[in-house]
Coordinates of C-alpha atoms in Angstrom, one line a residue:
Chain A
X1 CA -25.1 138.8 -5.5
X2 CA -28.1 139.4 -7.7
X3 CA -28.1 143.1 -7.0
X4 CA -24.4 143.7 -7.4
X5 CA -24.6 143.8 -11.2
X6 CA -27.9 145.7 -11.1
X7 CA -27.5 149.5 -11.5
X8 CA -29.4 151.7 -9.1
X9 CA -30.8 154.2 -11.5
X10 CA -32.6 154.2 -14.9
X11 CA -31.4 150.8 -15.8
X12 CA -33.0 149.2 -12.8
X13 CA -35.2 147.3 -15.3
X14 CA -32.2 145.4 -16.7
X15 CA -33.4 142.0 -17.4
X16 CA -32.9 139.8 -14.4
X17 CA -32.7 136.8 -16.8
X18 CA -29.4 138.2 -18.1
X19 CA -27.9 138.1 -14.7
X20 CA -29.3 134.7 -14.0
X21 CA -27.4 133.5 -17.1
X22 CA -24.2 135.0 -15.9
X23 CA -24.6 133.5 -12.5
X24 CA -25.2 130.1 -14.0
X25 CA -22.1 130.4 -16.1
X26 CA -20.2 131.5 -13.0
X27 CA -21.3 128.5 -11.2
X28 CA -20.5 126.1 -13.9
X29 CA -17.0 127.3 -14.4
X30 CA -16.1 127.5 -10.7
X31 CA -17.1 123.9 -10.4
X32 CA -15.9 121.2 -12.7
X33 CA -14.7 122.2 -16.1
X34 CA -17.7 122.8 -18.3
X35 CA -18.1 120.2 -21.0
X36 CA -19.8 122.3 -23.6
X37 CA -17.7 125.5 -23.8
X38 CA -14.0 126.2 -23.2
X39 CA -13.5 127.9 -19.9
X40 CA -13.5 131.7 -20.2
X41 CA -10.0 133.1 -20.1
X42 CA -11.0 136.2 -18.0
X43 CA -13.8 136.3 -15.4
X44 CA -14.7 139.4 -13.5
X45 CA -16.6 139.3 -10.3
X46 CA -18.1 142.4 -8.8
X47 CA -15.2 144.5 -10.0
X48 CA -15.2 148.2 -8.9
X49 CA -12.4 150.6 -9.6
X50 CA -11.6 153.8 -7.8
X51 CA -9.3 156.7 -8.6
X52 CA -8.9 158.2 -5.1
X53 CA -12.5 158.8 -4.0
X54 CA -14.0 158.6 -7.4
X55 CA -15.5 155.3 -8.4
X56 CA -15.0 154.8 -12.1
X57 CA -16.8 151.5 -12.5
X58 CA -19.0 149.6 -10.2
X59 CA -19.8 146.0 -9.6
X60 CA -19.0 144.6 -13.0
X61 CA -19.2 140.8 -13.5
X62 CA -18.5 139.3 -16.8
X63 CA -16.8 136.5 -18.6
X64 CA -14.5 136.9 -21.6
X65 CA -14.7 134.1 -24.2
X66 CA -11.5 132.4 -25.3
X67 CA -10.3 133.0 -28.9
X68 CA -13.0 135.5 -29.6
X69 CA -13.2 139.2 -30.0
X70 CA -15.1 141.0 -27.2
X71 CA -16.0 144.6 -27.8
X72 CA -16.6 147.1 -24.9
X73 CA -18.9 149.9 -26.1
X74 CA -20.5 152.7 -24.3
X75 CA -20.5 156.5 -24.0
X76 CA -17.4 158.5 -23.2
X77 CA -16.4 158.4 -19.5
X78 CA -18.4 155.2 -18.7
X79 CA -15.2 153.4 -17.7
X80 CA -14.5 151.2 -20.7
X81 CA -10.8 152.0 -20.6
X82 CA -10.7 151.6 -16.8
X83 CA -12.3 148.2 -17.1
X84 CA -9.8 147.2 -19.9
X85 CA -6.8 148.4 -17.9
X86 CA -8.1 146.5 -14.8
X87 CA -7.5 143.3 -16.7
X88 CA -3.7 143.7 -17.1
X89 CA -3.2 145.8 -14.0
X90 CA -2.2 148.9 -15.9
X91 CA -4.3 150.9 -13.4
X92 CA -1.7 150.0 -10.8
X93 CA 0.5 152.7 -12.4
X94 CA -2.0 155.4 -11.6
X95 CA -1.4 156.8 -8.1
X96 CA -4.5 156.3 -6.0
X97 CA -6.1 153.7 -8.2
X98 CA -7.6 150.6 -6.5
X99 CA -9.9 147.8 -7.3
X100 CA -12.3 145.6 -5.4
X101 CA -13.8 142.4 -6.5
X102 CA -12.0 139.7 -8.4
X103 CA -10.4 139.5 -11.8
X104 CA -9.7 135.8 -12.6
X105 CA -7.3 134.8 -15.4
X106 CA -7.6 131.1 -16.1
X107 CA -9.1 130.9 -12.6
X108 CA -6.2 132.7 -10.9
X109 CA -6.9 136.0 -9.1
X110 CA -4.9 138.6 -10.8
X111 CA -5.0 140.8 -7.8
X112 CA -4.0 138.1 -5.4
X113 CA -1.2 138.7 -2.9
X114 CA 1.3 136.5 -4.7
X115 CA 0.7 137.9 -8.2
X116 CA 3.3 140.0 -9.9
X117 CA 1.7 142.7 -12.1
X118 CA 4.7 142.5 -14.4
X119 CA 4.0 138.8 -15.1
X120 CA 0.3 139.6 -15.7
X121 CA 1.2 142.2 -18.3
X122 CA 3.5 139.8 -20.1
X123 CA 0.6 137.4 -20.6
X124 CA -2.1 140.0 -21.2
X125 CA -0.7 142.4 -23.8
X126 CA -2.0 145.8 -24.7
X127 CA -2.3 148.0 -27.8
X128 CA -3.1 151.6 -27.1
X129 CA -5.3 154.3 -28.5
X130 CA -2.5 156.3 -30.1
X131 CA 0.2 154.3 -31.8
X132 CA 3.2 154.5 -29.5
X133 CA 6.2 152.8 -31.0
X134 CA 9.5 153.4 -29.1
X135 CA 11.9 155.8 -30.7
X136 CA 14.0 152.8 -31.7
X137 CA 14.3 150.8 -34.9
X138 CA 11.5 148.7 -36.1
X139 CA 13.5 145.6 -35.2
X140 CA 14.2 146.8 -31.7
X141 CA 10.6 147.8 -31.1
X142 CA 9.5 144.2 -31.7
X143 CA 12.5 142.7 -29.9
X144 CA 12.0 144.9 -26.8
X145 CA 9.5 142.7 -25.1
X146 CA 11.2 139.4 -25.6
X147 CA 14.5 140.9 -24.5
X148 CA 13.2 142.4 -21.3
X149 CA 11.5 139.1 -20.6
X150 CA 14.8 137.3 -21.0
X151 CA 13.7 135.3 -24.0
X152 CA 16.6 133.3 -25.5
X153 CA 16.8 132.0 -29.0
X154 CA 16.6 133.2 -32.5
X155 CA 15.5 136.9 -32.2
X156 CA 15.6 137.5 -35.9
X157 CA 13.1 134.7 -36.4
X158 CA 10.8 135.9 -33.6
X159 CA 10.9 139.5 -35.0
X160 CA 10.0 138.2 -38.4
X161 CA 7.2 135.9 -37.3
X162 CA 5.7 138.7 -35.1
X163 CA 5.8 141.2 -38.0
X164 CA 4.3 138.6 -40.3
X165 CA 1.4 137.9 -37.9
X166 CA 0.8 141.6 -37.6
X167 CA 0.6 141.8 -41.4
X168 CA 3.5 144.2 -41.5
X169 CA 6.5 142.1 -42.6
X170 CA 6.2 142.7 -46.4
X171 CA 6.1 146.5 -45.9
X172 CA 9.1 146.7 -43.5
X173 CA 11.3 143.8 -44.2
X174 CA 13.8 145.9 -46.1
X175 CA 14.0 148.7 -43.5
X176 CA 14.1 146.9 -40.1
X177 CA 16.8 149.2 -38.9
X178 CA 14.8 152.3 -39.6
X179 CA 13.0 154.1 -36.8
X180 CA 9.5 152.8 -36.0
X181 CA 8.4 156.5 -35.7
X182 CA 9.0 156.9 -39.4
X183 CA 6.1 154.6 -40.4
X184 CA 2.6 155.8 -41.2
X185 CA 0.0 155.8 -38.4
X186 CA -1.6 152.5 -39.5
X187 CA 1.8 150.8 -39.9
X188 CA 2.8 152.1 -36.5
X189 CA -0.2 150.6 -34.9
X190 CA 0.5 147.2 -36.6
X191 CA 4.1 147.6 -35.3
X192 CA 2.6 148.0 -31.9
X193 CA 0.5 144.9 -32.4
X194 CA 3.6 143.0 -33.6
X195 CA 5.4 144.2 -30.5
X196 CA 2.6 143.0 -28.3
X197 CA 2.5 139.6 -30.1
X198 CA 6.2 139.1 -29.7
X199 CA 6.0 138.4 -26.0
X200 CA 3.5 135.7 -26.8
X201 CA 0.6 136.8 -24.6
X202 CA -2.7 134.9 -24.8
X203 CA -4.9 137.9 -24.3
X204 CA -4.5 141.2 -26.2
X205 CA -6.3 144.3 -24.9
X206 CA -6.9 147.0 -27.4
X207 CA -7.9 150.5 -26.2
X208 CA -9.6 152.2 -29.2
X209 CA -6.7 151.0 -31.5
X210 CA -8.1 152.7 -34.6
X211 CA -9.2 156.0 -33.3
X212 CA -6.1 157.8 -34.6
X213 CA -6.2 156.0 -38.0
X214 CA -7.9 156.6 -41.4
X215 CA -10.6 154.2 -42.6
X216 CA -8.3 152.1 -44.8
X217 CA -5.8 151.5 -42.0
X218 CA -8.8 150.9 -39.7
X219 CA -10.0 148.1 -41.9
X220 CA -6.6 146.6 -42.1
X221 CA -6.4 146.5 -38.3
X222 CA -9.9 144.9 -38.1
X223 CA -8.9 142.2 -40.6
X224 CA -5.8 141.6 -38.6
X225 CA -7.8 141.2 -35.4
X226 CA -10.0 138.7 -37.0
X227 CA -7.0 136.7 -38.1
X228 CA -5.4 137.0 -34.6
X229 CA -8.4 135.6 -32.7
X230 CA -7.4 132.1 -33.9
X231 CA -4.6 132.3 -31.4
X232 CA -5.5 135.1 -29.0
X233 CA -8.4 136.3 -27.0
X234 CA -9.0 139.9 -27.9
X235 CA -10.8 142.6 -25.9
X236 CA -11.3 145.9 -27.7
X237 CA -12.7 149.2 -26.5
X238 CA -14.2 151.1 -29.3
X239 CA -16.3 154.2 -29.9
X240 CA -17.0 153.0 -33.4
X241 CA -20.2 151.0 -33.4
X242 CA -19.7 149.7 -36.9
X243 CA -16.4 148.4 -35.8
X244 CA -17.9 146.5 -32.9
X245 CA -20.5 145.1 -35.2
X246 CA -18.1 144.1 -37.9
X247 CA -15.3 142.7 -35.9
X248 CA -16.5 141.3 -32.6
X249 CA -18.4 138.2 -31.5
X250 CA -19.4 139.4 -28.1
X251 CA -20.3 142.9 -27.1
X252 CA -20.4 144.4 -23.6
X253 CA -22.4 147.6 -23.2
X254 CA -21.5 149.9 -20.4
X255 CA -23.0 153.2 -19.4
X256 CA -22.7 155.4 -16.4
X257 CA -25.1 156.2 -13.5
X258 CA -25.9 159.4 -11.9
X259 CA -22.8 159.5 -9.7
X260 CA -20.7 158.9 -12.9
X261 CA -19.6 155.4 -12.0
X262 CA -19.8 153.2 -15.1
X263 CA -21.7 150.0 -14.9
X264 CA -22.5 147.1 -17.2
X265 CA -25.9 147.2 -18.8
X266 CA -25.7 144.0 -20.8
X267 CA -23.4 141.6 -22.5
X268 CA -24.2 139.2 -25.3
X269 CA -23.5 138.0 -28.8
X270 CA -22.8 141.1 -30.9
X271 CA -25.6 140.4 -33.3
X272 CA -28.1 140.3 -30.5
X273 CA -26.8 143.4 -28.9
X274 CA -27.1 145.3 -32.1
X275 CA -30.3 143.9 -33.5
X276 CA -32.3 142.7 -30.4
X277 CA -30.9 144.3 -27.2
X278 CA -32.7 143.3 -24.1
X279 CA -32.3 146.6 -22.4
X280 CA -33.7 149.9 -23.4
X281 CA -30.5 151.8 -22.6
X282 CA -28.6 149.5 -25.0
X283 CA -31.1 150.0 -27.7
X284 CA -31.0 153.8 -27.3
X285 CA -27.2 153.7 -27.5
X286 CA -26.8 151.3 -30.5
X287 CA -29.5 153.0 -32.4
X288 CA -27.8 156.4 -31.9
X289 CA -30.4 158.0 -29.7
X290 CA -27.9 158.4 -26.9
X291 CA -24.2 158.8 -26.5
Chain B
X1 CA -12.0 212.0 -37.4
X2 CA -10.9 208.7 -36.1
X3 CA -14.5 207.7 -35.4
X4 CA -15.5 208.7 -38.9
X5 CA -12.8 206.5 -40.4
X6 CA -14.0 203.5 -38.4
X7 CA -17.4 203.4 -39.9
X8 CA -18.0 202.6 -43.5
X9 CA -20.9 204.4 -45.0
X10 CA -22.5 202.3 -47.7
X11 CA -22.9 205.4 -50.0
X12 CA -19.3 206.5 -50.0
X13 CA -18.1 203.8 -52.4
X14 CA -14.6 202.4 -51.5
X15 CA -14.3 201.5 -47.8
X16 CA -11.8 203.4 -45.6
X17 CA -9.1 200.9 -44.7
X18 CA -6.6 203.3 -43.3
X19 CA -7.4 202.4 -39.6
X20 CA -5.9 204.3 -36.8
X21 CA -2.7 206.1 -37.6
X22 CA -2.0 206.6 -33.9
X23 CA -2.2 202.9 -33.2
X24 CA 0.1 202.0 -36.0
X25 CA 2.6 204.6 -34.8
X26 CA 2.6 203.3 -31.2
X27 CA 3.0 199.8 -32.5
X28 CA 6.2 200.9 -34.2
X29 CA 7.4 202.6 -31.0
X30 CA 6.7 199.5 -29.0
X31 CA 8.5 197.4 -31.5
X32 CA 11.5 199.7 -31.2
X33 CA 11.5 199.4 -27.5
X34 CA 11.6 195.6 -27.5
X35 CA 14.2 195.7 -30.2
X36 CA 16.4 197.8 -28.0
X37 CA 15.9 195.5 -25.0
X38 CA 16.9 192.5 -27.2
X39 CA 19.9 194.4 -28.5
X40 CA 21.3 195.3 -25.0
X41 CA 22.5 191.8 -24.3
X42 CA 24.0 191.5 -27.8
X43 CA 25.9 194.8 -27.4
X44 CA 27.1 193.9 -23.9
X45 CA 28.3 190.4 -25.1
X46 CA 30.1 192.0 -28.0
X47 CA 31.7 194.6 -25.8
X48 CA 32.9 191.9 -23.4
X49 CA 34.3 189.7 -26.2
X50 CA 36.0 192.7 -27.8
X51 CA 37.7 193.8 -24.6
X52 CA 38.7 190.2 -23.9
X53 CA 40.3 189.9 -27.3
X54 CA 41.9 193.3 -27.1
X55 CA 43.5 192.7 -23.7
X56 CA 44.5 189.2 -24.5
X57 CA 46.3 190.5 -27.6
X58 CA 48.1 193.0 -25.4
X59 CA 49.1 190.2 -23.2
X60 CA 50.5 188.1 -26.0
X61 CA 52.5 191.1 -27.3
X62 CA 54.0 191.8 -23.9
X63 CA 55.4 188.3 -23.4
X64 CA 57.6 185.9 -25.2
X65 CA 55.5 183.0 -26.4
X66 CA 58.0 180.7 -24.6
X67 CA 56.6 182.1 -21.4
X68 CA 53.3 180.2 -22.1
X69 CA 55.2 176.9 -21.7
X70 CA 57.0 176.9 -18.4
X71 CA 57.2 174.9 -15.2
X72 CA 54.1 176.4 -13.8
X73 CA 51.7 179.4 -13.6
X74 CA 53.4 182.2 -11.7
X75 CA 52.1 185.3 -13.4
X76 CA 54.0 187.8 -11.1
X77 CA 57.2 186.2 -12.0
X78 CA 56.5 186.0 -15.7
X79 CA 55.7 182.3 -15.8
X80 CA 52.5 181.8 -17.7
X81 CA 52.2 178.1 -18.3
X82 CA 48.7 177.6 -19.8
X83 CA 49.0 173.8 -19.4
X84 CA 49.1 174.2 -15.6
X85 CA 45.8 176.0 -15.2
X86 CA 44.1 174.0 -18.0
X87 CA 45.1 170.7 -16.3
X88 CA 43.9 172.1 -13.0
X89 CA 40.5 172.9 -14.5
X90 CA 40.4 169.5 -16.2
X91 CA 41.2 167.6 -13.0
X92 CA 38.6 169.5 -11.0
X93 CA 35.9 169.1 -13.7
X94 CA 36.6 165.3 -14.1
X95 CA 36.3 164.8 -10.3
X96 CA 33.2 166.9 -10.2
X97 CA 31.5 165.0 -13.1
X98 CA 32.5 161.6 -11.6
X99 CA 30.5 162.6 -8.5
X100 CA 27.7 164.6 -10.1
X101 CA 26.8 162.4 -13.0
X102 CA 25.7 159.3 -11.2
X103 CA 24.2 161.2 -8.3
X104 CA 22.5 163.7 -10.5
X105 CA 21.1 161.2 -13.0
X106 CA 20.2 158.8 -10.2
X107 CA 18.2 161.6 -8.5
X108 CA 16.6 162.5 -11.9
X109 CA 15.5 158.9 -12.5
X110 CA 14.2 158.6 -9.0
X111 CA 12.3 161.9 -9.1
X112 CA 10.9 161.2 -12.6
X113 CA 10.1 157.5 -12.5
X114 CA 9.9 156.3 -8.9
X115 CA 8.9 159.1 -6.5
X116 CA 5.3 159.5 -5.7
X117 CA 4.0 163.0 -6.3
X118 CA 4.2 163.6 -2.5
X119 CA 7.8 162.6 -2.2
X120 CA 8.7 164.7 -5.2
X121 CA 7.0 167.7 -3.6
X122 CA 9.4 167.2 -0.6
X123 CA 12.6 166.4 -2.4
X124 CA 12.6 168.9 -5.3
X125 CA 12.7 172.0 -3.0
X126 CA 15.5 170.4 -1.1
X127 CA 17.4 170.0 -4.3
X128 CA 16.7 173.6 -5.1
X129 CA 18.1 174.7 -1.7
X130 CA 21.3 172.8 -2.6
X131 CA 21.4 174.7 -5.8
X132 CA 21.0 178.0 -3.9
X133 CA 23.9 177.6 -1.6
X134 CA 26.5 180.3 -2.4
X135 CA 29.6 178.7 -3.8
X136 CA 31.8 180.5 -1.3
X137 CA 30.0 178.6 1.4
X138 CA 30.7 175.4 -0.4
X139 CA 34.3 176.4 -0.7
X140 CA 34.7 176.7 3.0
X141 CA 32.7 173.5 3.4
X142 CA 35.3 171.8 1.1
X143 CA 38.1 173.2 3.2
X144 CA 36.7 172.4 6.6
X145 CA 34.6 169.3 6.1
X146 CA 35.2 167.5 2.7
X147 CA 38.9 167.7 2.9
X148 CA 39.6 166.7 6.6
X149 CA 36.6 164.3 6.9
X150 CA 36.6 162.6 3.5
X151 CA 39.6 163.2 1.4
X152 CA 42.4 162.9 4.0
X153 CA 40.6 159.9 5.5
X154 CA 40.7 158.0 2.3
X155 CA 44.0 159.3 0.9
X156 CA 46.5 159.7 3.7
X157 CA 48.9 161.8 1.7
X158 CA 46.5 164.5 0.7
X159 CA 47.6 168.1 1.1
X160 CA 45.7 170.6 3.2
X161 CA 44.6 172.3 0.0
X162 CA 44.0 170.0 -2.9
X163 CA 42.2 169.6 -6.1
X164 CA 40.3 166.6 -5.0
X165 CA 38.4 168.4 -2.2
X166 CA 37.7 171.3 -4.6
X167 CA 36.5 168.9 -7.3
X168 CA 34.2 167.1 -4.9
X169 CA 32.6 170.3 -3.7
X170 CA 32.1 171.5 -7.3
X171 CA 30.5 168.1 -7.9
X172 CA 28.1 168.8 -5.1
X173 CA 27.4 172.2 -6.6
X174 CA 26.4 170.8 -10.0
X175 CA 24.3 167.9 -8.8
X176 CA 21.1 170.0 -8.6
X177 CA 21.7 171.4 -12.1
X178 CA 22.2 167.9 -13.7
X179 CA 19.4 166.4 -11.7
X180 CA 16.9 169.1 -12.6
X181 CA 17.7 169.5 -16.3
X182 CA 17.7 165.8 -16.9
X183 CA 14.6 165.2 -14.8
X184 CA 12.8 167.7 -17.0
X185 CA 14.0 165.9 -20.0
X186 CA 12.8 162.5 -18.7
X187 CA 9.4 163.9 -17.5
X188 CA 8.9 165.3 -21.0
X189 CA 9.0 161.7 -22.4
X190 CA 5.4 160.9 -23.3
X191 CA 3.5 158.7 -20.8
X192 CA 2.4 156.5 -23.7
X193 CA 6.0 155.2 -24.1
X194 CA 6.1 154.2 -20.5
X195 CA 2.7 152.5 -20.8
X196 CA 3.9 150.6 -23.9
X197 CA 6.9 149.4 -21.9
X198 CA 4.9 148.4 -18.9
X199 CA 2.4 146.8 -21.1
X200 CA 5.1 144.5 -22.5
X201 CA 5.9 143.2 -19.0
X202 CA 8.9 145.5 -18.4
X203 CA 9.7 146.5 -14.8
X204 CA 10.2 150.0 -13.6
X205 CA 14.0 149.8 -13.8
X206 CA 13.9 148.5 -17.4
X207 CA 11.4 151.1 -18.4
X208 CA 13.5 153.8 -16.9
X209 CA 16.8 152.7 -18.3
X210 CA 15.8 151.3 -21.6
X211 CA 12.9 153.4 -22.7
X212 CA 12.7 156.7 -20.8
X213 CA 16.5 157.4 -20.5
X214 CA 17.2 156.8 -24.2
X215 CA 14.2 158.8 -25.3
X216 CA 15.4 161.7 -23.1
X217 CA 19.1 161.4 -24.1
X218 CA 19.3 164.7 -25.9
X219 CA 18.2 166.6 -22.8
X220 CA 20.4 164.4 -20.6
X221 CA 23.5 165.2 -22.7
X222 CA 22.5 168.9 -22.5
X223 CA 22.4 168.6 -18.8
X224 CA 25.8 167.0 -18.6
X225 CA 27.3 169.6 -20.9
X226 CA 25.8 172.4 -18.8
X227 CA 27.3 170.6 -15.8
X228 CA 30.7 170.6 -17.4
X229 CA 30.4 174.2 -18.3
X230 CA 29.4 175.1 -14.8
X231 CA 32.3 173.0 -13.3
X232 CA 34.9 174.7 -15.6
X233 CA 33.5 178.1 -14.8
X234 CA 33.2 177.6 -11.0
X235 CA 35.6 180.0 -9.3
X236 CA 35.0 180.5 -5.6
X237 CA 35.2 176.8 -4.5
X238 CA 38.5 176.2 -6.3
X239 CA 40.0 179.5 -5.2
X240 CA 39.4 178.6 -1.6
X241 CA 39.9 174.9 -1.5
X242 CA 42.4 174.1 -4.2
X243 CA 45.3 176.2 -2.9
X244 CA 47.8 177.5 -5.3
X245 CA 47.4 181.1 -4.2
X246 CA 49.5 183.2 -6.4
X247 CA 50.7 180.4 -8.6
X248 CA 51.2 176.7 -9.0
X249 CA 53.6 174.3 -10.5
X250 CA 52.3 172.0 -13.2
X251 CA 50.7 169.0 -11.5
X252 CA 48.8 165.9 -12.3
X253 CA 48.3 165.0 -8.7
X254 CA 44.7 165.6 -7.5
X255 CA 45.7 165.3 -3.9
X256 CA 48.0 168.3 -4.0
X257 CA 47.3 171.9 -4.5
X258 CA 46.7 173.2 -7.9
X259 CA 45.2 176.1 -9.9
X260 CA 42.3 176.2 -12.3
X261 CA 41.8 178.8 -15.0
X262 CA 39.2 180.5 -12.9
X263 CA 41.1 180.3 -9.6
X264 CA 44.1 181.8 -11.3
X265 CA 42.1 184.7 -12.4
X266 CA 40.6 185.1 -8.9
X267 CA 43.9 185.0 -7.1
X268 CA 45.4 187.6 -9.5
X269 CA 42.6 190.0 -8.8
X270 CA 42.4 189.7 -5.1
X271 CA 44.0 192.1 -2.7
X272 CA 43.9 195.3 -4.6
X273 CA 42.4 196.9 -7.6
X274 CA 45.8 196.9 -9.1
X275 CA 47.5 193.7 -10.0
X276 CA 51.1 193.8 -8.9
X277 CA 54.0 192.1 -10.4
X278 CA 55.2 191.8 -13.9
X279 CA 53.5 194.1 -16.3
X280 CA 51.9 191.2 -18.2
X281 CA 50.2 189.9 -15.1
X282 CA 47.2 192.1 -15.4
X283 CA 46.4 191.4 -19.1
X284 CA 47.0 187.7 -18.4
X285 CA 43.7 187.8 -16.6
X286 CA 42.0 188.7 -19.9
X287 CA 43.9 186.0 -21.7
X288 CA 42.6 183.4 -19.3
X289 CA 39.1 184.9 -19.6
X290 CA 39.2 184.5 -23.3
X291 CA 40.4 181.0 -22.9
X292 CA 37.5 180.2 -20.6
X293 CA 35.0 181.8 -22.9
X294 CA 36.3 179.8 -25.9
X295 CA 36.1 176.6 -24.0
X296 CA 32.6 177.2 -22.8
X297 CA 31.4 178.3 -26.2
X298 CA 33.0 175.3 -27.8
X299 CA 31.2 173.0 -25.3
X300 CA 27.9 174.6 -26.0
X301 CA 28.4 174.2 -29.7
X302 CA 29.3 170.5 -29.3
X303 CA 26.3 170.1 -27.1
X304 CA 24.1 171.7 -29.7
X305 CA 25.4 169.4 -32.5
X306 CA 24.8 166.4 -30.3
X307 CA 21.3 167.4 -29.3
X308 CA 20.4 168.0 -32.9
X309 CA 21.9 164.7 -34.1
X310 CA 19.9 162.6 -31.6
X311 CA 16.8 164.5 -32.4
X312 CA 17.1 163.7 -36.0
X313 CA 17.6 160.0 -35.4
X314 CA 14.3 159.8 -33.5

């Protein structure tokens, strides 16, 4: 168990204390409800993902805090997106993808035999790297999720409240019938966030949501994320270290080993990861010496 | 000389920018050759259209216009009822599309959204084999299998030759066309749209029908219009299986024999290089040909307009 989270190669010196901490947390949550902290919404235990014979990530164990923003950082190809997509079973859509280990959502194994991936994705929403509104009206974009999930009730109200929470309502309220594709990039991405919110998930996964946006639109999205964390747990993959530092409470640093499988180097409060990382690899990365 | 013009000596003042005269000349020749190649098809098309129009005009001059509205299409007796052959074509096309649309689009959705890469590798070539079956073979298949085994089993009153069997065979013929063109259109829909849909908790069928299908609608409409064009233009199957050799009375009954525009042309031309009968029989071929051409052209234009309109909307 101890060795599972320990990478084989350069990072072998990863602080054992770190792993101890994680294990203690693991124990406390699998037993009685911890008194001090709310239970983590997502817990990963020894998660490895394969695409065919290629192992994209290895033996990752971590907890995701409720109502907080967790940033996944690390060099290109280290498996950040794979890790993120393992959480809502998006990898299932890739032929040949498989996973070992456990991903628990409120204690329920997401890869258990009786779990329907569709239900998982309804509760764990996703915002993608490139804004991908449907070629439908703004209204229909937001209403799509509730409709396919059979939500009854006042759709107009749900669309409005979702757009309001995504800080887009004022800009689009007079053109709800227009195509979502006609919006600017930043607006499109907020539309995608509104669309994700409309199905009322409790976790939102964001895969580099600002990489296609200009700095102003990026800031708007970050502000929005900080507002949203009141009600949602957000996990964001980002290449932008300032973004991780500005917007997140927790940071997970991943890198890859010699056989190209990504592994977790360390996880902690964002301020610690950026100012006082425990691992040399993390320090090299956040200080810009590597990656 | 050429070498000298390539190098610019610093002392000679203005640089020599003339380049190679020979290369420029050969470029012009090459351009001319490609232009001729492109022109050939235009010239041929123009020649065909002109001959169609010319002969069709001859036909209209030879007959009374009343002869275009008769009890049926019997060109050798001077009965040229256009409605008979148009209705025949319409019946065959409708039957063909009723079969080919659901099967073709269903296969396209399966291949594009459901099939694993391995299954697709097996199924696609089979579909292409179906597309490669000569239509004369399908014509006899309609006559010897589709009609006795299917049509007459379901409809007891069906004739030995009938439009239904021909329509079904034409439907089989255009399934691969509709399937492959609309599959291409659906596969061209960006993966990101599918992911967005799955990410919202949509199932595969919802994603296929409500996201991929509408996003590919312009290509799908194009596929259906191509299918209709192909069904209207199909000759051999209807000439063999629909009956009406030599002529047909006006009919709305798909279970009886009938004649399409194309089959009427084929049956006029068979047997000899000279079309016997009334003097207008031969030019009537060209009149039908012109009719066919106008219909197909019109369909393609309508398809174009539709495709452009849907593109603008998105």
